[in-house]
PDB file of C-alpha atoms and ligand atoms in Angstrom:
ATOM      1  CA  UNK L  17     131.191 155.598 -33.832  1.00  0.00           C
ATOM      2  CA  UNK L  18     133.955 156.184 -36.569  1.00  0.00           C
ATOM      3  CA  UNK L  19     131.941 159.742 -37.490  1.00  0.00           C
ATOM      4  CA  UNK L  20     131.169 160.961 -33.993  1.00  0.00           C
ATOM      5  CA  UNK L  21     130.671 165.040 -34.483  1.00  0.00           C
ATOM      6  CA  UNK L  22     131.477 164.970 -38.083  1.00  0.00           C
ATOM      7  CA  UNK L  23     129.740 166.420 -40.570  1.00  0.00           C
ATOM      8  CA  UNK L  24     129.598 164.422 -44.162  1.00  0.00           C
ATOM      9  CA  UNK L  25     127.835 165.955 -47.493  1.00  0.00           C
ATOM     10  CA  UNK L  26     127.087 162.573 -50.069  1.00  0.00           C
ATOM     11  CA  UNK L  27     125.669 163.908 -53.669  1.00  0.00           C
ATOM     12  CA  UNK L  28     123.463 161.289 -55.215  1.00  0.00           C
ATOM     13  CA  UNK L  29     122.551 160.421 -51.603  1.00  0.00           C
ATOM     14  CA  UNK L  30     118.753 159.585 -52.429  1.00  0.00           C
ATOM     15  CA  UNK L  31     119.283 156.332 -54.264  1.00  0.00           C
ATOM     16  CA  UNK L  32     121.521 153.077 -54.371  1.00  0.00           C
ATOM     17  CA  UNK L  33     125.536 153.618 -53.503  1.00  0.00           C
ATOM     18  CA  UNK L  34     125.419 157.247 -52.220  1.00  0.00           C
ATOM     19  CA  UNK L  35     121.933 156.321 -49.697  1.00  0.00           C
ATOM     20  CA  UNK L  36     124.029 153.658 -48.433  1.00  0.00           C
ATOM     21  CA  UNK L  37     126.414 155.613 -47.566  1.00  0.00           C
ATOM     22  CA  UNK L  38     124.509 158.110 -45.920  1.00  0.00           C
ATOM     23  CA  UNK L  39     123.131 155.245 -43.874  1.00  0.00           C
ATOM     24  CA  UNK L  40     125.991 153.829 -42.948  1.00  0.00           C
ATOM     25  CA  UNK L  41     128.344 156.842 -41.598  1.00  0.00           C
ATOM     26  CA  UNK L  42     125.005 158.434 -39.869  1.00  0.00           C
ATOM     27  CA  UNK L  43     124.534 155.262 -37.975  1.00  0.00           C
ATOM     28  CA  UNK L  44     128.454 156.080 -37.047  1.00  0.00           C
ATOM     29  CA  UNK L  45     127.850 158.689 -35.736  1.00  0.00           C
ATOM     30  CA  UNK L  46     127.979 161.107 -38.504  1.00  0.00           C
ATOM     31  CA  UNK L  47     125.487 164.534 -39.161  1.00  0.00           C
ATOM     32  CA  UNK L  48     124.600 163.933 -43.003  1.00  0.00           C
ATOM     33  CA  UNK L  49     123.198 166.561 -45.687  1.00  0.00           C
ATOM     34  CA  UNK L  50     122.040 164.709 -48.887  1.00  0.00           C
ATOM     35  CA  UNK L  51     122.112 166.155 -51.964  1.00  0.00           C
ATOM     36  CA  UNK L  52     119.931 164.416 -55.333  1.00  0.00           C
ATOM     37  CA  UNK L  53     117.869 165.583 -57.789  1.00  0.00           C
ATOM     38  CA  UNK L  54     114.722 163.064 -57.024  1.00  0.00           C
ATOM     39  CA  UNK L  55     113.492 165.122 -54.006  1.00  0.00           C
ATOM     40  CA  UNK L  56     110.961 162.700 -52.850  1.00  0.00           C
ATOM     41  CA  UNK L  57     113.126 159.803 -52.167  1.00  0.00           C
ATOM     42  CA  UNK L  58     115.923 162.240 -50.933  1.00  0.00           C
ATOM     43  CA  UNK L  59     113.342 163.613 -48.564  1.00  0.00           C
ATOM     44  CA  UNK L  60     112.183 160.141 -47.785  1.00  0.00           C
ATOM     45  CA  UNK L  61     115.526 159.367 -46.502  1.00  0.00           C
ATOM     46  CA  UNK L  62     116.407 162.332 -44.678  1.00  0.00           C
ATOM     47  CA  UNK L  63     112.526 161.429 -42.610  1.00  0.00           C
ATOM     48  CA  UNK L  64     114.124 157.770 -42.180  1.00  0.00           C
ATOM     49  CA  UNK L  65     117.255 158.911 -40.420  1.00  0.00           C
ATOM     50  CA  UNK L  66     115.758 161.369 -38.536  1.00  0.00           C
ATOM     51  CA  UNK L  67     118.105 163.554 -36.346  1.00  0.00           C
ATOM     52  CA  UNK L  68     121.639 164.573 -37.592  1.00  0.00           C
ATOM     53  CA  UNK L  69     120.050 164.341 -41.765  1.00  0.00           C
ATOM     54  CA  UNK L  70     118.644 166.733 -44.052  1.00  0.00           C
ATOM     55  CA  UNK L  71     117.941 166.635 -47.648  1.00  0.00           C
ATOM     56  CA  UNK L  72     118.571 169.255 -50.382  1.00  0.00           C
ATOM     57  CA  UNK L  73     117.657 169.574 -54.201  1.00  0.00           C
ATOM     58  CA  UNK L  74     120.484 169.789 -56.017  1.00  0.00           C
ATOM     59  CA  UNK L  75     121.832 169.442 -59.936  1.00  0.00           C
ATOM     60  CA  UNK L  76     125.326 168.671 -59.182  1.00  0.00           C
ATOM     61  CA  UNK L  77     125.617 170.341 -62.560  1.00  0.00           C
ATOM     62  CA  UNK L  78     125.093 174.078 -61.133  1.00  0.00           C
ATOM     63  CA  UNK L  79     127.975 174.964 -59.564  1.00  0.00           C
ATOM     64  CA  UNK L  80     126.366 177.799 -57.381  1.00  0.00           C
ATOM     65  CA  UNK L  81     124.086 175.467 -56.248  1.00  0.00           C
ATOM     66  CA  UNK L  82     126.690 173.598 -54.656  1.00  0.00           C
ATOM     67  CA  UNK L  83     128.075 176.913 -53.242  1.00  0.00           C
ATOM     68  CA  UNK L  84     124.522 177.466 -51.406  1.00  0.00           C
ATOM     69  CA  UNK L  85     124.790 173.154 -50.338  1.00  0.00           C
ATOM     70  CA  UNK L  86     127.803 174.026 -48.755  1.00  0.00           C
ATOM     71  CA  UNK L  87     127.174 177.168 -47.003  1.00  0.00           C
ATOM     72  CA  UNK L  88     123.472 175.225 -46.132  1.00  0.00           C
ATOM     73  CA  UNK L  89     125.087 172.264 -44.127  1.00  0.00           C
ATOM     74  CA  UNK L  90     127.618 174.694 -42.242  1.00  0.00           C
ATOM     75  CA  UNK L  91     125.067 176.445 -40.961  1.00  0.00           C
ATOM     76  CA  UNK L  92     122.695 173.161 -40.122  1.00  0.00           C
ATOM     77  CA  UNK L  93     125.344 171.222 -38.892  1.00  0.00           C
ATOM     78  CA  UNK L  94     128.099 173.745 -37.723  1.00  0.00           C
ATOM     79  CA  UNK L  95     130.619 172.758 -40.307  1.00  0.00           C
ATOM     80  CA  UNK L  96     131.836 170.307 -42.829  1.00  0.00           C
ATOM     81  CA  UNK L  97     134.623 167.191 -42.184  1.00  0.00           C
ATOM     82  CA  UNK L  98     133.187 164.861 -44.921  1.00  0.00           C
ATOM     83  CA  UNK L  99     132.122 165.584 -48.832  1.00  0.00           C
ATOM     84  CA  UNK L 100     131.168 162.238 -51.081  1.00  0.00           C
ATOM     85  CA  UNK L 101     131.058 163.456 -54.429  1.00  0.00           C
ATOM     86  CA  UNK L 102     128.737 160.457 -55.845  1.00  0.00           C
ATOM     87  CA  UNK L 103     126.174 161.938 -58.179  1.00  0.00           C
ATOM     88  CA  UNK L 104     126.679 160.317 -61.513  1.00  0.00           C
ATOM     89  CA  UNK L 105     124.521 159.349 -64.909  1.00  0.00           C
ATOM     90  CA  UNK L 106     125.532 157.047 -67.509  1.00  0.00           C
ATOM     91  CA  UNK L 107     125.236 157.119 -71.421  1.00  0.00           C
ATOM     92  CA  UNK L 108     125.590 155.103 -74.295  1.00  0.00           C
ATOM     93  CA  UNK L 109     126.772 155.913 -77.430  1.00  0.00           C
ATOM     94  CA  UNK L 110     129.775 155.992 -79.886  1.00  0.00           C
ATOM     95  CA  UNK L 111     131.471 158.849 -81.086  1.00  0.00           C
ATOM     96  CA  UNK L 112     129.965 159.586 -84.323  1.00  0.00           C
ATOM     97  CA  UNK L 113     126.159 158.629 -82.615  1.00  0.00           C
ATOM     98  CA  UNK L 114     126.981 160.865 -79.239  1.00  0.00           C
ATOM     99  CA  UNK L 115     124.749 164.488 -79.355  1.00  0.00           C
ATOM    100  CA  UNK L 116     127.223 166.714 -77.937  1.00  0.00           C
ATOM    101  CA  UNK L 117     124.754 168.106 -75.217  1.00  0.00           C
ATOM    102  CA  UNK L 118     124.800 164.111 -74.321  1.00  0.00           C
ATOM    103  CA  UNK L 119     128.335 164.925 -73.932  1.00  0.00           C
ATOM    104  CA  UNK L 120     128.527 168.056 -72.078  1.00  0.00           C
ATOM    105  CA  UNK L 121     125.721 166.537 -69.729  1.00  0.00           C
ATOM    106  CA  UNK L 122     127.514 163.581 -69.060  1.00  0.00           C
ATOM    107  CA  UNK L 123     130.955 165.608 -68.164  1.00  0.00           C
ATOM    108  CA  UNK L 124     129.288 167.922 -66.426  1.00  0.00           C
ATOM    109  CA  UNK L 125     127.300 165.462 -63.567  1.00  0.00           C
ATOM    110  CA  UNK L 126     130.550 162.775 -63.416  1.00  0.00           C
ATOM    111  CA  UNK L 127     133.438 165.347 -63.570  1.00  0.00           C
ATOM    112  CA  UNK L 128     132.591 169.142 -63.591  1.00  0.00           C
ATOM    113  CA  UNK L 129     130.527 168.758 -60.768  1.00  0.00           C
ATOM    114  CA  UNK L 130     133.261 167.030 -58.854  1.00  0.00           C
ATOM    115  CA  UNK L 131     135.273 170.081 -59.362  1.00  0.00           C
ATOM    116  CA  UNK L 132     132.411 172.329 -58.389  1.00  0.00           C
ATOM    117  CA  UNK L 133     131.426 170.394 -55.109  1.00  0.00           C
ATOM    118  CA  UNK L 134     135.393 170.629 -54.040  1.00  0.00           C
ATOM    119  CA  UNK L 135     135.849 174.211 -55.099  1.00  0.00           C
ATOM    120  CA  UNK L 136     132.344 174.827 -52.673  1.00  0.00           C
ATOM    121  CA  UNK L 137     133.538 172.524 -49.507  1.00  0.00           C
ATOM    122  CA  UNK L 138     136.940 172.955 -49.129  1.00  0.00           C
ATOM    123  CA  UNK L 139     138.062 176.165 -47.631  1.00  0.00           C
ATOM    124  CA  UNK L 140     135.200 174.551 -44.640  1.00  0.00           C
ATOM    125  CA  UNK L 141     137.093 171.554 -44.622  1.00  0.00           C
ATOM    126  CA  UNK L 142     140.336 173.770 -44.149  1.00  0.00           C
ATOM    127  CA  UNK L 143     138.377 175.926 -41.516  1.00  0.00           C
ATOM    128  CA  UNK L 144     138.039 172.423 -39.910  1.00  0.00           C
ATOM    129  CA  UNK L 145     141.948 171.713 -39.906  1.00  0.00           C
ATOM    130  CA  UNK L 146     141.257 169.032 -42.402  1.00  0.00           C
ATOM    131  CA  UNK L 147     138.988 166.506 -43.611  1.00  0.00           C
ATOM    132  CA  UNK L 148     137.923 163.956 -45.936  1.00  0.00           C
ATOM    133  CA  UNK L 149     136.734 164.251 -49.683  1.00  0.00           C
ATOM    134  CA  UNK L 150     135.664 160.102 -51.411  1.00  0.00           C
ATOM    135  CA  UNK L 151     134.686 160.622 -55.177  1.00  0.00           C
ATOM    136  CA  UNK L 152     132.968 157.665 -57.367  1.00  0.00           C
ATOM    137  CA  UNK L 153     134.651 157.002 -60.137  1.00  0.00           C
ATOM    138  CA  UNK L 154     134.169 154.084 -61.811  1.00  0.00           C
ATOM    139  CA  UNK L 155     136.217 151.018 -63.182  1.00  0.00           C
ATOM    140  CA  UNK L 156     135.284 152.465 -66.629  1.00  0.00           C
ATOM    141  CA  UNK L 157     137.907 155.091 -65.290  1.00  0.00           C
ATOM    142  CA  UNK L 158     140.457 152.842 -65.286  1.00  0.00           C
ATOM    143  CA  UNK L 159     139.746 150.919 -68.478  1.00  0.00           C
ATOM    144  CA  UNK L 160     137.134 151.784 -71.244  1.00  0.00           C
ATOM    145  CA  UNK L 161     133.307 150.216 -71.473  1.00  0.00           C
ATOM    146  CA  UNK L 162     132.439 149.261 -75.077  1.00  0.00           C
ATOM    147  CA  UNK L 163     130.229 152.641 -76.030  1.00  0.00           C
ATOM    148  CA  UNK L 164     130.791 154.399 -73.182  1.00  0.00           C
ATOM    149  CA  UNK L 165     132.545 156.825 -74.665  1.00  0.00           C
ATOM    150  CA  UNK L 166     131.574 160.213 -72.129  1.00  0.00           C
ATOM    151  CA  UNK L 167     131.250 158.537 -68.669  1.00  0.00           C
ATOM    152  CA  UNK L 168     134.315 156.532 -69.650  1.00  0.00           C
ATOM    153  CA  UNK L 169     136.324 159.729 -70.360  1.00  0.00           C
ATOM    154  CA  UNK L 170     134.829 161.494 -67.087  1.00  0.00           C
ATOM    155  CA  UNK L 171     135.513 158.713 -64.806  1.00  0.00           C
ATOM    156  CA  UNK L 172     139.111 158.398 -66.121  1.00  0.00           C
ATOM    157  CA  UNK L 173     139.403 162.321 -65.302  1.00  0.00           C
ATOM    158  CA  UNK L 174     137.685 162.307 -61.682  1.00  0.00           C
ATOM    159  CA  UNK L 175     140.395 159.785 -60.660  1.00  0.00           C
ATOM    160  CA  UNK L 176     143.099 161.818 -61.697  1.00  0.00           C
ATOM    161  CA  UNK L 177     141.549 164.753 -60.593  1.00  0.00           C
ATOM    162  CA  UNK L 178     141.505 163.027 -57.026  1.00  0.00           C
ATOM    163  CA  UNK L 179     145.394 162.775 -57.321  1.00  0.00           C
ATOM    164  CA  UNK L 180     145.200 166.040 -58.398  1.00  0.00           C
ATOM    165  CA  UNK L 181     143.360 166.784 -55.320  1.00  0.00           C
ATOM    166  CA  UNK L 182     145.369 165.286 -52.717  1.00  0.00           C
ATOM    167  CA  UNK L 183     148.658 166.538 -53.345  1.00  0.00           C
ATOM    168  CA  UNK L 184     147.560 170.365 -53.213  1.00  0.00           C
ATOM    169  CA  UNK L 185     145.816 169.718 -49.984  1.00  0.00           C
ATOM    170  CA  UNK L 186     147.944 167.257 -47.865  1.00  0.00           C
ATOM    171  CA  UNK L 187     149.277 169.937 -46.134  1.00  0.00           C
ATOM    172  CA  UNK L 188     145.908 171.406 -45.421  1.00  0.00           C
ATOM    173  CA  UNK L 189     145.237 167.978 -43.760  1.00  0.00           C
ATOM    174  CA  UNK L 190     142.712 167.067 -46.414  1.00  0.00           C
ATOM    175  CA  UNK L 191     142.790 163.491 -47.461  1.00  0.00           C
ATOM    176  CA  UNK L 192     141.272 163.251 -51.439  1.00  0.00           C
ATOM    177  CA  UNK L 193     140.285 159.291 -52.563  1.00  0.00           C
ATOM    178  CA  UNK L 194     138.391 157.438 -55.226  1.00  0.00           C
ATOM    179  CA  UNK L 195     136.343 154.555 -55.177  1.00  0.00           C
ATOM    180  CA  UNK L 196     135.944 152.857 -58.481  1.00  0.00           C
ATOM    181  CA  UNK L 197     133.059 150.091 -58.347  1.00  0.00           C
ATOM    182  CA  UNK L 198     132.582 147.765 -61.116  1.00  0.00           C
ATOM    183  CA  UNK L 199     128.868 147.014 -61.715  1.00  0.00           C
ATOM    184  CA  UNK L 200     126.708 147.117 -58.941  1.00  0.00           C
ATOM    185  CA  UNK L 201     123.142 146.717 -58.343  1.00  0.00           C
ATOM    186  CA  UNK L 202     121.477 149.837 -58.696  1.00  0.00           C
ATOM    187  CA  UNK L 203     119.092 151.870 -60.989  1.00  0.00           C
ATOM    188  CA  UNK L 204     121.558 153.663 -62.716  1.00  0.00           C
ATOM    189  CA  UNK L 205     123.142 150.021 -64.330  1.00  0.00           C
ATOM    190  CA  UNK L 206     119.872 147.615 -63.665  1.00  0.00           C
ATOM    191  CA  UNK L 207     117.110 150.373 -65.835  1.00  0.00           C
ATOM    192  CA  UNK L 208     119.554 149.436 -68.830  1.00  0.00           C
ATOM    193  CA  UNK L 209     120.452 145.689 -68.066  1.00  0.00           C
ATOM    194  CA  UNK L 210     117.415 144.726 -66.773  1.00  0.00           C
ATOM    195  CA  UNK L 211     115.288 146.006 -69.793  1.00  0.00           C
ATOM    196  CA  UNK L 212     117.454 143.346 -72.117  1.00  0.00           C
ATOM    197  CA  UNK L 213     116.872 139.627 -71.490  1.00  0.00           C
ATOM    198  CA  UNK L 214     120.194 137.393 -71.048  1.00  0.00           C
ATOM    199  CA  UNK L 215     122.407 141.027 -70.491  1.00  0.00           C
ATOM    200  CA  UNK L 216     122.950 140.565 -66.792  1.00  0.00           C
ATOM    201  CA  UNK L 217     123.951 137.114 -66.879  1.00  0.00           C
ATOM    202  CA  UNK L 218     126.633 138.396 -69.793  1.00  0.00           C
ATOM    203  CA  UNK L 219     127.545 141.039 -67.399  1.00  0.00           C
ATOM    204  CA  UNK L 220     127.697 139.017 -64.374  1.00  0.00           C
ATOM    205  CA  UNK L 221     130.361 136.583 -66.297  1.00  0.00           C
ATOM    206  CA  UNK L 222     132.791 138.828 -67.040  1.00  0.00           C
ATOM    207  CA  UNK L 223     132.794 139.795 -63.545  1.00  0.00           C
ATOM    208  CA  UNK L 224     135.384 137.690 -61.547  1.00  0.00           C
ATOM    209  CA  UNK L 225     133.511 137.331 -58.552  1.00  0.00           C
ATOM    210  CA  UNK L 226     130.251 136.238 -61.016  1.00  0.00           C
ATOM    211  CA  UNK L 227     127.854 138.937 -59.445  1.00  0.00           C
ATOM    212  CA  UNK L 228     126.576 142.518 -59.140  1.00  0.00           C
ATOM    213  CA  UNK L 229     128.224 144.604 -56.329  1.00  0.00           C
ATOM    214  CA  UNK L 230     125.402 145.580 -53.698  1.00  0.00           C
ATOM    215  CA  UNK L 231     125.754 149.393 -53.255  1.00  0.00           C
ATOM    216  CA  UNK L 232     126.969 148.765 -49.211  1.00  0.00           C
ATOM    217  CA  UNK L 233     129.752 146.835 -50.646  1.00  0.00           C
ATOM    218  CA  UNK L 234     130.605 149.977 -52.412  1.00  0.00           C
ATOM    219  CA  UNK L 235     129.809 152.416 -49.315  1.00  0.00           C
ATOM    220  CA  UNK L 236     131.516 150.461 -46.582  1.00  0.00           C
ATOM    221  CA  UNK L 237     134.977 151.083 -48.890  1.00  0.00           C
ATOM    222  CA  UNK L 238     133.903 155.082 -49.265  1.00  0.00           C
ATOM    223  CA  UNK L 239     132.844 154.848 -45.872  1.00  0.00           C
ATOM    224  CA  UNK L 240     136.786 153.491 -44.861  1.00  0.00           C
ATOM    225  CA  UNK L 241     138.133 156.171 -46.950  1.00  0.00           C
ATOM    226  CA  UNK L 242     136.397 158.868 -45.325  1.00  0.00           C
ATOM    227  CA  UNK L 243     137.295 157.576 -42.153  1.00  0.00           C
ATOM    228  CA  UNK L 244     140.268 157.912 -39.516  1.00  0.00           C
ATOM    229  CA  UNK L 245     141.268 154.365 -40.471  1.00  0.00           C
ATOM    230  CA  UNK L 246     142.554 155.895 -43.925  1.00  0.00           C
ATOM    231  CA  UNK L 247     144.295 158.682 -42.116  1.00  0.00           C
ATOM    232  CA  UNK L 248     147.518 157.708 -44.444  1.00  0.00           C
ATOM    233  CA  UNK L 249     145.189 157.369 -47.502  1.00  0.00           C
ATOM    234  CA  UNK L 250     145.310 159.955 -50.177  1.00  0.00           C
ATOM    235  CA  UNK L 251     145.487 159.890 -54.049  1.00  0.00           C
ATOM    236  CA  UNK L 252     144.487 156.713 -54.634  1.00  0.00           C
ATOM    237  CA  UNK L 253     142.003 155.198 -56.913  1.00  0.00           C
ATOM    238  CA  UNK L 254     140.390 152.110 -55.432  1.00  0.00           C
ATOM    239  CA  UNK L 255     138.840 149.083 -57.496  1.00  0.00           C
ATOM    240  CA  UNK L 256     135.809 147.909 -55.797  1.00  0.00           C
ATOM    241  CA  UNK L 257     134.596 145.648 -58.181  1.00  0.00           C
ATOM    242  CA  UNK L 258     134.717 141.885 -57.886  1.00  0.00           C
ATOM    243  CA  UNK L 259     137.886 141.659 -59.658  1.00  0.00           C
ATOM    244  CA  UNK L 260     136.857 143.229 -63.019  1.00  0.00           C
ATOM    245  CA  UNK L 261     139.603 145.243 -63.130  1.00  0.00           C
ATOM    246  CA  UNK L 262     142.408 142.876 -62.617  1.00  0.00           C
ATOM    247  CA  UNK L 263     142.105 141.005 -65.686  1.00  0.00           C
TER     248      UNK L 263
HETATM  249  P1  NAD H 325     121.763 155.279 -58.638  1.00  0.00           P
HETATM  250  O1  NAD H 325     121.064 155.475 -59.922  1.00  0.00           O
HETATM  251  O2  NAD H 325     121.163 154.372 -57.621  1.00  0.00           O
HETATM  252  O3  NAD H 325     122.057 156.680 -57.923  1.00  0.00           O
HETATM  253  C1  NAD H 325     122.486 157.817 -58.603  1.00  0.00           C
HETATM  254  C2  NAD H 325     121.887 159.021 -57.879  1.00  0.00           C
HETATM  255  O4  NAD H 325     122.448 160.202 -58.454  1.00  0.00           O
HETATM  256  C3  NAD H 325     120.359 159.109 -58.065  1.00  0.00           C
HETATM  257  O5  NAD H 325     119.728 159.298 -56.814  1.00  0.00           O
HETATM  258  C4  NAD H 325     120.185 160.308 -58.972  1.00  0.00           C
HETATM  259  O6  NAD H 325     118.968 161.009 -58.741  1.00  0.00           O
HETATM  260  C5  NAD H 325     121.407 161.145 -58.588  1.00  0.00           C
HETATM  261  N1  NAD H 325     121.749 162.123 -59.619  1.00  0.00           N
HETATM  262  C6  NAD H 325     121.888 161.924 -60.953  1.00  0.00           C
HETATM  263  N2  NAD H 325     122.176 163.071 -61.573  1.00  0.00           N
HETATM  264  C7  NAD H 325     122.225 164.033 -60.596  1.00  0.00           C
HETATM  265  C8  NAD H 325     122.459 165.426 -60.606  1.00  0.00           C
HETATM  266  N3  NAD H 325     122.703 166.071 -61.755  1.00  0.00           N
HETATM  267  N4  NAD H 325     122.433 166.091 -59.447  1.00  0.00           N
HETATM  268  C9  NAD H 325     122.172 165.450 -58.284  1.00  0.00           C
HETATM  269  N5  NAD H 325     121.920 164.131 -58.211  1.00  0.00           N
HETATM  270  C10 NAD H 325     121.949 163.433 -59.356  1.00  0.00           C
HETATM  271  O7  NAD H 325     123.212 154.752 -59.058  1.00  0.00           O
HETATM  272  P2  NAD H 325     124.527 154.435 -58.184  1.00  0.00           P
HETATM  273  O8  NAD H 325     125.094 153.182 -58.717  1.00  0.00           O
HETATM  274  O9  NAD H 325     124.276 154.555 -56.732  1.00  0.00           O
HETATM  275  O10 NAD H 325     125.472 155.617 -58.705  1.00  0.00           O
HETATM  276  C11 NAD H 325     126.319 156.331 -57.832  1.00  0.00           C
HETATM  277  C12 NAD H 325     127.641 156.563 -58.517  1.00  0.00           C
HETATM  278  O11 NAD H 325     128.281 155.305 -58.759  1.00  0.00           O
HETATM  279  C13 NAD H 325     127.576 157.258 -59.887  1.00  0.00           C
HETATM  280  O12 NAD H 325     128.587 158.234 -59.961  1.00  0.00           O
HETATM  281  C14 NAD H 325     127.858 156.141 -60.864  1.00  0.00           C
HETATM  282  O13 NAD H 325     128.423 156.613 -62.066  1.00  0.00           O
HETATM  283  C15 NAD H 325     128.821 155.314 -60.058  1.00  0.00           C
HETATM  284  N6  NAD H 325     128.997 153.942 -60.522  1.00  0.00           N
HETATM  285  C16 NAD H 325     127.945 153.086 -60.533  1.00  0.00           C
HETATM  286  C17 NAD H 325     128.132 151.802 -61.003  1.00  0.00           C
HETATM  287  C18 NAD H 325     126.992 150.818 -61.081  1.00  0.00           C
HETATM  288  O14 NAD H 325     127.152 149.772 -61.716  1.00  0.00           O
HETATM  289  N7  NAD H 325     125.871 151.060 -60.448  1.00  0.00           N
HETATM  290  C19 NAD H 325     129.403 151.382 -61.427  1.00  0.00           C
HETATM  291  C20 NAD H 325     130.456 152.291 -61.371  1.00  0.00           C
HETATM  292  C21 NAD H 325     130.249 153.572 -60.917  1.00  0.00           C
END
């Protein structure tokens, strides 16, 4: 019982990495609010864990909507210890090809919103003596995707953005930490993959570990992060991705 009386936030909580999170530190213990756009599988969730989870329609995008999140799960839960800041979309497309509302939407649900959901949570972390904030970047943040040109640039900033992060607020005893999966199997990677035959096997190759990530691979690691266990963790960027990376 790792999350015993805390109180964790996960964005993109209705669907693949961020649901298994939300799965995972409730059954530790933890009081979870989950935040998504797709309201009926968010709600759908929420129903499945019963006590200790509720669901709220969010775009990550709208900063005072994560203002009102905030405030929302204080006054459910009687604070906030935990925020996941998961929510993400991808998109394809090279410079010259990329709309820039494509853009703008793309840095504004990976990155902005990352901003937006710490600028919302913290001073209740602080009011807390502390806490725990786990972003999802991506391995694209660390190196570059062939044609991802936005989520590649937003990824690279929420990572250094975490650093950012978690050297103004050590001293508040708030811990800041990404977790950068390579690919993993869930809609946001599979609707494109899936739709071309032969492209997962490609993808699957250049993977060291010759698979897909399942998303509770990727939530047991934010899961750690969030947790007591990475009470000397802060600023770092962690690869969770079968080895992609270390090529
Ligand atoms: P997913 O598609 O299963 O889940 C993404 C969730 O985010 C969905 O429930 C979706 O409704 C929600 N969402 C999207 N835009 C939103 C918005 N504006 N406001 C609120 N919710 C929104 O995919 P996933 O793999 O679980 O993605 C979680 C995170 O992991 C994302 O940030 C993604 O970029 C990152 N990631 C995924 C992979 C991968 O291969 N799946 C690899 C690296 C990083």
């Amino acid at each position: 019982m790792r999350f015993g009386g805390r109180v964790a936030i996960v964005t993109g909580g209705a669907s693949g990495i961020g649901a298994a999170f939300a799965r995972r530190v409730h059954a530790e213990g933890a009081a979870v609010m989950i935040a998504d756009l797709d309201v009926e599988r968010g709600q759908a969730l929420a129903a499945e864990l019963g006590e200790r989870a509720a669901f709220r329609s969010v775009d990550v995008a709208d900063a005072a909507a994560l203002e009102t999140l905030a405030a929302d799960t204080a006054a459910a839960f009687g604070g906030i210890d935990i925020l996941y800041n998961n929510a993400g979309i991808g998109c394809y497309g090279l410079t010259p090809d990329l709309a820039i509302d494509q853009w703008r939407r793309v840095v504004a649900v990976n990155l902005d919103a990352v901003f937006y959901g710490c600028r919302a949570v913290i001073p209740y972390l602080k009011a807390r003596g502390g806490g725990a904030i786990v972003n999802t970047a991506s391995a694209s943040g660390l190196h570059a995707d062939y044609g991802f040109t936005a989520y590649n640039a937003a990824k690279a900033g929420v990572i250094n953005y975490t650093r950012s992060l978690a050297i103004d607020h050590a001293r508040d005893g708030i811990r800041a930490n990404a977790v950068c999966p390579g690919p993993v199997d869930t809609p946001i990677l599979t609707s494109g993959v899936d739709a071309i035959p032969g492209l997962r096997a490609q993808w699957e190759q250049v993977v060291p570990a010759g698979r897909f990530a399942q998303p509770e691979e990727i939530a047991a690691v934010a899961a750690f992060l969030a947790s007591d266990d990475a009470s000397a963790v802060t600023g770092a960027a962690i690869p969770v991705d079968g080895g992609l990376t270390a090529h």
